[in-house]
XYZ file of C-alpha atoms in Angstrom:
405
model
C 183.868 -13.714 155.179
C 185.222 -16.265 157.434
C 186.419 -18.225 154.122
C 188.452 -14.638 153.334
C 190.186 -14.870 156.533
C 190.785 -18.581 156.576
C 192.883 -18.325 153.259
C 194.410 -15.274 154.081
C 198.348 -15.244 153.249
C 198.733 -13.560 156.408
C 198.154 -14.498 160.188
C 195.327 -12.823 161.766
C 195.266 -12.609 165.523
C 192.802 -10.542 167.793
C 192.698 -10.359 171.499
C 190.158 -8.453 173.796
C 190.477 -5.653 176.420
C 192.274 -7.730 178.950
C 194.879 -8.946 176.046
C 193.870 -12.367 175.809
C 193.312 -14.201 172.551
C 189.808 -14.473 170.830
C 190.673 -15.453 167.495
C 193.494 -16.807 165.289
C 193.509 -18.116 161.834
C 195.001 -21.155 160.169
C 197.375 -19.016 158.901
C 198.697 -17.178 162.317
C 198.643 -21.214 163.802
C 200.713 -22.383 160.981
C 203.543 -19.424 161.607
C 203.845 -19.740 164.918
C 203.313 -23.936 165.518
C 200.263 -24.085 167.555
C 196.850 -24.929 167.121
C 193.716 -22.333 167.681
C 192.655 -24.278 170.880
C 196.030 -23.841 172.323
C 196.244 -20.555 171.771
C 192.813 -19.440 172.773
C 192.746 -17.603 176.040
C 196.404 -17.082 176.068
C 197.749 -13.132 176.183
C 200.756 -12.643 172.842
C 203.245 -12.389 176.328
C 202.925 -16.291 176.648
C 204.338 -16.349 172.658
C 207.515 -14.263 173.655
C 210.778 -14.705 175.133
C 211.969 -11.926 177.930
C 213.296 -8.849 175.178
C 209.648 -9.937 173.429
C 207.521 -9.464 176.580
C 209.304 -5.973 177.396
C 208.499 -4.577 173.788
C 205.332 -6.183 173.688
C 203.919 -4.705 176.703
C 205.455 -1.327 175.221
C 203.511 -1.880 172.048
C 199.876 -2.999 173.953
C 199.978 0.573 175.620
C 200.391 2.357 172.626
C 197.148 -0.062 171.092
C 195.348 1.417 174.082
C 195.840 4.989 173.344
C 194.308 4.145 170.126
C 197.685 3.969 167.708
C 197.748 2.096 164.726
C 201.416 1.225 163.273
C 203.631 -1.723 161.824
C 206.746 -2.943 163.276
C 208.816 -5.772 163.760
C 208.401 -8.502 166.427
C 209.445 -11.970 167.482
C 207.717 -14.738 168.905
C 208.930 -18.258 170.269
C 207.121 -21.114 168.496
C 205.978 -24.555 169.704
C 209.385 -26.000 168.966
C 211.102 -23.197 170.494
C 212.420 -21.372 167.420
C 212.566 -17.776 167.352
C 211.229 -16.587 164.421
C 210.935 -12.813 163.267
C 207.506 -11.458 161.757
C 206.051 -8.103 160.292
C 203.421 -7.195 162.282
C 200.321 -4.289 161.477
C 198.368 -3.625 164.612
C 194.944 -1.654 165.045
C 193.404 -1.065 168.213
C 189.799 -2.182 168.607
C 187.558 0.595 169.799
C 184.058 0.928 171.034
C 181.526 3.575 170.276
C 182.284 5.356 173.218
C 185.899 5.205 171.930
C 186.884 2.799 174.387
C 189.707 -0.052 174.004
C 188.130 -3.419 173.399
C 191.127 -5.318 172.043
C 193.490 -5.230 168.880
C 193.795 -7.134 165.525
C 196.880 -8.081 164.319
C 197.832 -8.964 160.644
C 201.394 -11.009 160.798
C 203.638 -12.293 158.121
C 206.691 -14.424 159.107
C 209.679 -12.605 157.909
C 212.578 -14.693 159.140
C 213.540 -16.520 155.794
C 213.583 -12.871 154.650
C 215.638 -11.063 157.476
C 217.864 -14.056 157.303
C 218.544 -13.791 153.564
C 219.141 -9.944 154.193
C 221.535 -10.621 156.568
C 223.578 -13.134 154.411
C 223.329 -10.382 151.772
C 224.724 -7.843 154.296
C 227.716 -9.908 155.471
C 228.334 -11.581 151.760
C 228.431 -7.357 150.669
C 230.615 -6.378 153.661
C 232.874 -9.582 152.501
C 232.797 -8.724 148.991
C 233.853 -4.906 149.916
C 236.873 -6.151 152.311
C 237.634 -8.166 149.315
C 237.509 -5.506 146.864
C 239.479 -3.238 149.578
C 242.286 -6.022 150.106
C 242.547 -6.388 146.228
C 242.905 -2.830 146.101
C 245.636 -2.685 148.644
C 247.494 -5.846 146.953
C 247.160 -4.309 143.617
C 248.583 -1.020 144.873
C 251.667 -2.776 146.850
C 251.885 -5.045 142.884
C 252.075 -1.829 141.360
C 254.898 -0.212 143.672
C 256.973 -3.666 143.762
C 256.435 -3.576 139.965
C 257.967 0.249 139.838
C 261.172 -0.806 142.099
C 262.022 -3.689 140.707
C 261.028 -2.372 137.001
C 259.200 -5.148 136.366
C 255.828 -5.307 134.269
C 253.225 -7.779 133.363
C 251.473 -8.110 130.008
C 248.734 -10.310 128.668
C 248.111 -11.133 124.949
C 244.718 -12.526 123.418
C 246.131 -14.831 120.598
C 242.778 -15.066 119.296
C 242.623 -11.379 118.676
C 246.293 -10.059 119.414
C 244.670 -7.623 121.841
C 246.943 -6.600 124.650
C 246.916 -5.476 128.214
C 249.797 -4.084 129.728
C 250.607 -3.039 133.697
C 251.024 0.589 134.399
C 254.739 -0.617 135.008
C 255.066 -1.611 131.369
C 253.693 1.382 130.153
C 256.128 3.302 132.310
C 258.973 1.328 130.784
C 257.830 2.087 127.070
C 257.190 5.392 128.019
C 253.321 4.950 127.082
C 250.030 6.721 128.552
C 247.836 4.179 129.815
C 244.989 6.303 129.736
C 245.205 7.021 125.890
C 247.257 4.391 124.297
C 245.829 1.398 122.575
C 248.303 -1.987 123.168
C 248.230 -4.515 120.478
C 251.136 -6.547 119.462
C 251.711 -4.714 116.552
C 252.027 -1.441 118.632
C 254.625 -3.442 120.896
C 256.547 -4.740 117.642
C 256.476 -1.270 116.950
C 258.947 -0.493 119.773
C 261.690 -3.239 119.059
C 264.682 -2.118 117.989
C 264.998 -3.373 114.247
C 267.975 -5.226 114.704
C 266.218 -7.344 117.470
C 262.718 -7.781 115.659
C 263.389 -10.995 113.828
C 264.407 -12.277 117.262
C 261.971 -11.260 119.081
C 259.152 -12.513 116.365
C 261.124 -15.668 116.367
C 261.117 -16.295 120.232
C 257.025 -15.136 120.279
C 256.373 -17.666 117.214
C 258.149 -20.879 118.757
C 256.653 -19.906 121.710
C 252.916 -20.730 120.726
C 254.105 -24.379 120.131
C 255.645 -24.450 123.735
C 254.138 -25.664 126.747
C 256.815 -24.217 129.205
C 258.401 -20.958 129.977
C 259.752 -18.691 127.374
C 262.425 -16.034 127.447
C 263.954 -13.506 125.371
C 266.324 -10.323 125.759
C 265.684 -7.511 123.593
C 266.581 -3.633 122.888
C 263.592 -1.166 122.150
C 262.723 2.585 121.480
C 260.508 4.108 123.649
C 258.055 6.777 122.968
C 260.559 9.523 123.840
C 263.354 7.966 121.999
C 265.031 6.661 124.810
C 267.016 3.033 123.852
C 266.722 0.456 126.921
C 267.450 -3.021 127.139
C 264.218 -5.515 128.502
C 263.891 -9.038 129.686
C 260.931 -11.158 128.812
C 259.248 -13.634 130.413
C 255.981 -15.764 129.590
C 254.061 -18.435 129.042
C 251.594 -19.742 126.545
C 247.945 -21.246 127.621
C 245.968 -23.722 125.468
C 242.202 -24.641 124.940
C 241.498 -28.531 124.921
C 242.385 -28.841 121.003
C 246.015 -27.354 121.711
C 245.258 -24.040 120.161
C 247.197 -21.242 121.898
C 244.535 -19.027 123.449
C 246.531 -16.620 126.157
C 249.966 -15.379 126.477
C 250.819 -14.178 130.012
C 254.442 -12.519 130.871
C 256.462 -10.011 132.610
C 258.570 -7.404 131.121
C 261.639 -6.347 133.173
C 263.726 -3.025 132.226
C 267.027 -4.504 132.739
C 269.121 -1.598 130.814
C 271.307 -1.149 133.984
C 272.323 -4.533 134.608
C 273.012 -4.593 131.128
C 275.160 -1.596 130.968
C 277.008 -3.181 134.014
C 277.575 -6.294 132.615
C 279.127 -4.626 129.410
C 281.069 -2.439 131.688
C 282.295 -5.709 133.463
C 283.301 -7.099 130.195
C 284.927 -4.185 128.387
C 286.947 -3.987 131.649
C 287.686 -7.476 131.862
C 289.239 -7.060 127.765
C 291.026 -4.154 128.752
C 292.634 -5.815 131.986
C 293.539 -8.862 129.702
C 294.981 -6.591 127.015
C 297.356 -4.708 129.683
C 298.181 -7.665 131.792
C 299.118 -9.339 128.195
C 301.253 -5.775 127.168
C 302.862 -5.797 130.216
C 302.941 -9.647 130.665
C 301.487 -9.484 133.874
C 299.485 -12.122 135.428
C 297.234 -12.203 138.270
C 295.981 -15.114 140.556
C 293.974 -15.298 143.864
C 293.488 -18.043 146.749
C 290.420 -18.260 149.129
C 291.743 -19.032 151.911
C 288.288 -20.284 153.427
C 288.122 -23.282 150.554
C 291.771 -23.285 148.872
C 290.125 -22.459 146.261
C 292.565 -20.918 143.106
C 292.283 -18.733 140.273
C 294.613 -17.791 137.635
C 294.317 -15.432 134.594
C 294.744 -15.654 131.388
C 297.924 -13.846 131.294
C 298.978 -16.177 134.072
C 298.504 -19.343 132.321
C 300.404 -18.096 129.165
C 303.412 -17.077 131.153
C 303.913 -20.362 132.372
C 303.206 -21.937 128.869
C 300.311 -23.624 129.777
C 296.661 -23.812 128.781
C 293.883 -22.908 130.789
C 292.324 -26.463 131.346
C 295.036 -26.824 133.886
C 293.815 -26.955 137.569
C 295.391 -23.932 139.119
C 297.068 -24.693 142.719
C 299.895 -24.279 144.530
C 301.445 -28.107 143.409
C 300.717 -27.113 139.978
C 302.460 -23.670 139.985
C 305.584 -25.642 142.259
C 305.726 -28.343 139.333
C 306.808 -25.466 136.717
C 309.216 -23.469 139.037
C 313.043 -24.090 137.649
C 314.371 -27.157 140.376
C 317.322 -24.427 141.709
C 314.545 -21.896 142.437
C 312.491 -24.693 143.895
C 313.093 -25.056 147.687
C 312.829 -21.085 147.227
C 309.080 -21.117 146.135
C 308.447 -23.548 148.304
C 309.956 -21.751 151.251
C 308.437 -18.758 150.609
C 304.866 -19.569 150.001
C 304.941 -21.600 153.650
C 306.186 -18.716 155.177
C 303.311 -16.664 153.400
C 300.666 -18.831 154.472
C 301.624 -19.320 158.266
C 302.591 -15.485 158.588
C 299.516 -14.209 156.566
C 302.379 -11.709 155.606
C 302.431 -9.684 152.506
C 305.817 -10.796 150.400
C 307.501 -11.603 147.211
C 310.120 -13.472 145.485
C 311.824 -13.872 142.160
C 312.068 -17.114 140.658
C 312.922 -19.448 137.373
C 310.369 -21.425 135.708
C 310.499 -24.291 133.272
C 307.844 -24.390 130.758
C 306.257 -27.167 128.945
C 308.593 -26.866 126.051
C 311.820 -26.448 127.976
C 312.392 -22.936 127.712
C 313.262 -20.881 130.994
C 311.708 -18.126 132.130
C 312.216 -15.504 134.803
C 309.365 -13.849 136.762
C 309.080 -12.433 140.602
C 305.444 -13.132 142.425
C 303.887 -10.856 144.751
C 300.867 -11.016 146.878
C 298.921 -9.215 149.358
C 296.110 -10.821 151.879
C 292.994 -9.305 152.684
C 291.220 -9.648 155.830
C 287.870 -9.931 157.589
C 286.297 -7.511 160.356
C 287.806 -10.223 162.898
C 291.422 -10.166 161.125
C 290.890 -13.693 159.613
C 292.032 -13.905 156.226
C 289.494 -14.260 153.346
C 291.933 -14.433 150.186
C 295.225 -13.748 149.141
C 295.529 -11.716 146.095
C 298.848 -11.535 143.867
C 300.365 -10.990 140.237
C 302.626 -12.751 138.136
C 305.176 -10.519 136.324
C 307.527 -11.849 133.624
C 310.884 -10.520 133.984
C 313.010 -10.152 130.682
C 316.290 -11.580 130.594
C 318.397 -8.811 131.321
C 316.358 -7.838 134.517
C 316.852 -11.397 135.787
C 320.494 -11.399 135.018
C 321.027 -8.302 136.723
C 319.362 -9.519 139.941
C 321.604 -12.737 139.740
C 324.622 -10.378 139.625
C 323.406 -8.322 142.483
C 322.600 -11.792 144.383
C 326.359 -12.909 143.607
C 327.676 -9.727 144.338
C 326.029 -9.985 147.878
C 327.443 -13.335 148.428
C 330.789 -12.433 147.287
C 330.695 -9.716 149.961
C 329.468 -11.977 152.509
C 332.168 -14.310 151.767
C 334.824 -11.476 151.982
C 333.525 -10.381 155.156
C 333.941 -13.933 156.407
C 337.508 -14.349 155.266
C 338.861 -11.061 156.835
C 339.917 -12.256 160.128
C 342.413 -14.909 158.198
């Protein structure tokens, strides 16, 4: 019997009716860190902290009432550590049913409780992480929806493809039922762009840098869209391409806006050419000048000539140079809208006639931002008429001067 008790895997602790220790096995000594001699005659309260004492007193009263039960209990070891145990307690009763003491079976569960605590903390941490990831995923989905940028991944060994919900939206597919593969993607690419897309994708399989292609697609609903694809390819240690990760952005509106701008610019150039009206602009903050194509054409120079006031004045006819300089200086000093007629001399020596008109643009504080102007070529007949009016005005002034004589 003693051999069984001494080799038991649980600590065995007996107390008498006065709560003093009358027996402990070696396992119990190992758990609490005291020798058997050190524990003999001491109550369990000796091995408790303040909170443990309160619990022990309450449990002892239950033993005295003949109650058996199992519970968790803490002890303070000889080296001052607080440990937790699982205790199975049974009262010892005499023939007359009087309380004679108690028998305790004790298992050290400190490491188990620590492991359980760490597990709970880990579960909480990962639940929190999963919650944060779901929030970030929701934000990413919303951001992709707002920016019209979807994401995709392609397994280059199987050509299986994974699309984000926004990519599915761009292509008009149902993410719950549509099976994404590289061939499925190609089926949406417009016929005129399919070769361009294939070439770009093939080249990327040997490129360690970023890749880019723009192309038209026809969605599942038959809507034509223009998209921009950006991606990178990752390689294994042998240099074999294994995965492509990229984005797909719906740039249809941007493409249409760019085409509209190009179309409008073409129309403006055509209108300026027909009307022989060039346009010019001066940034009043940087003094940067810009001239339209027709402006260069009117002056008979190529567009590699740097636009500036000095360049313009170098083509003004010498007889009108003073007028031009005076008009420009007055404009810059007064910021007043105005115009003047003048003659200019092209590089080939041909003399032309034109009128320059301008208007200032101001900011909210009434500081000039830009000077917008036009240069309109005048036919010789119109310029001759202007010259006649000038001469007539001059003669009238002379006559008025001579009238007193």
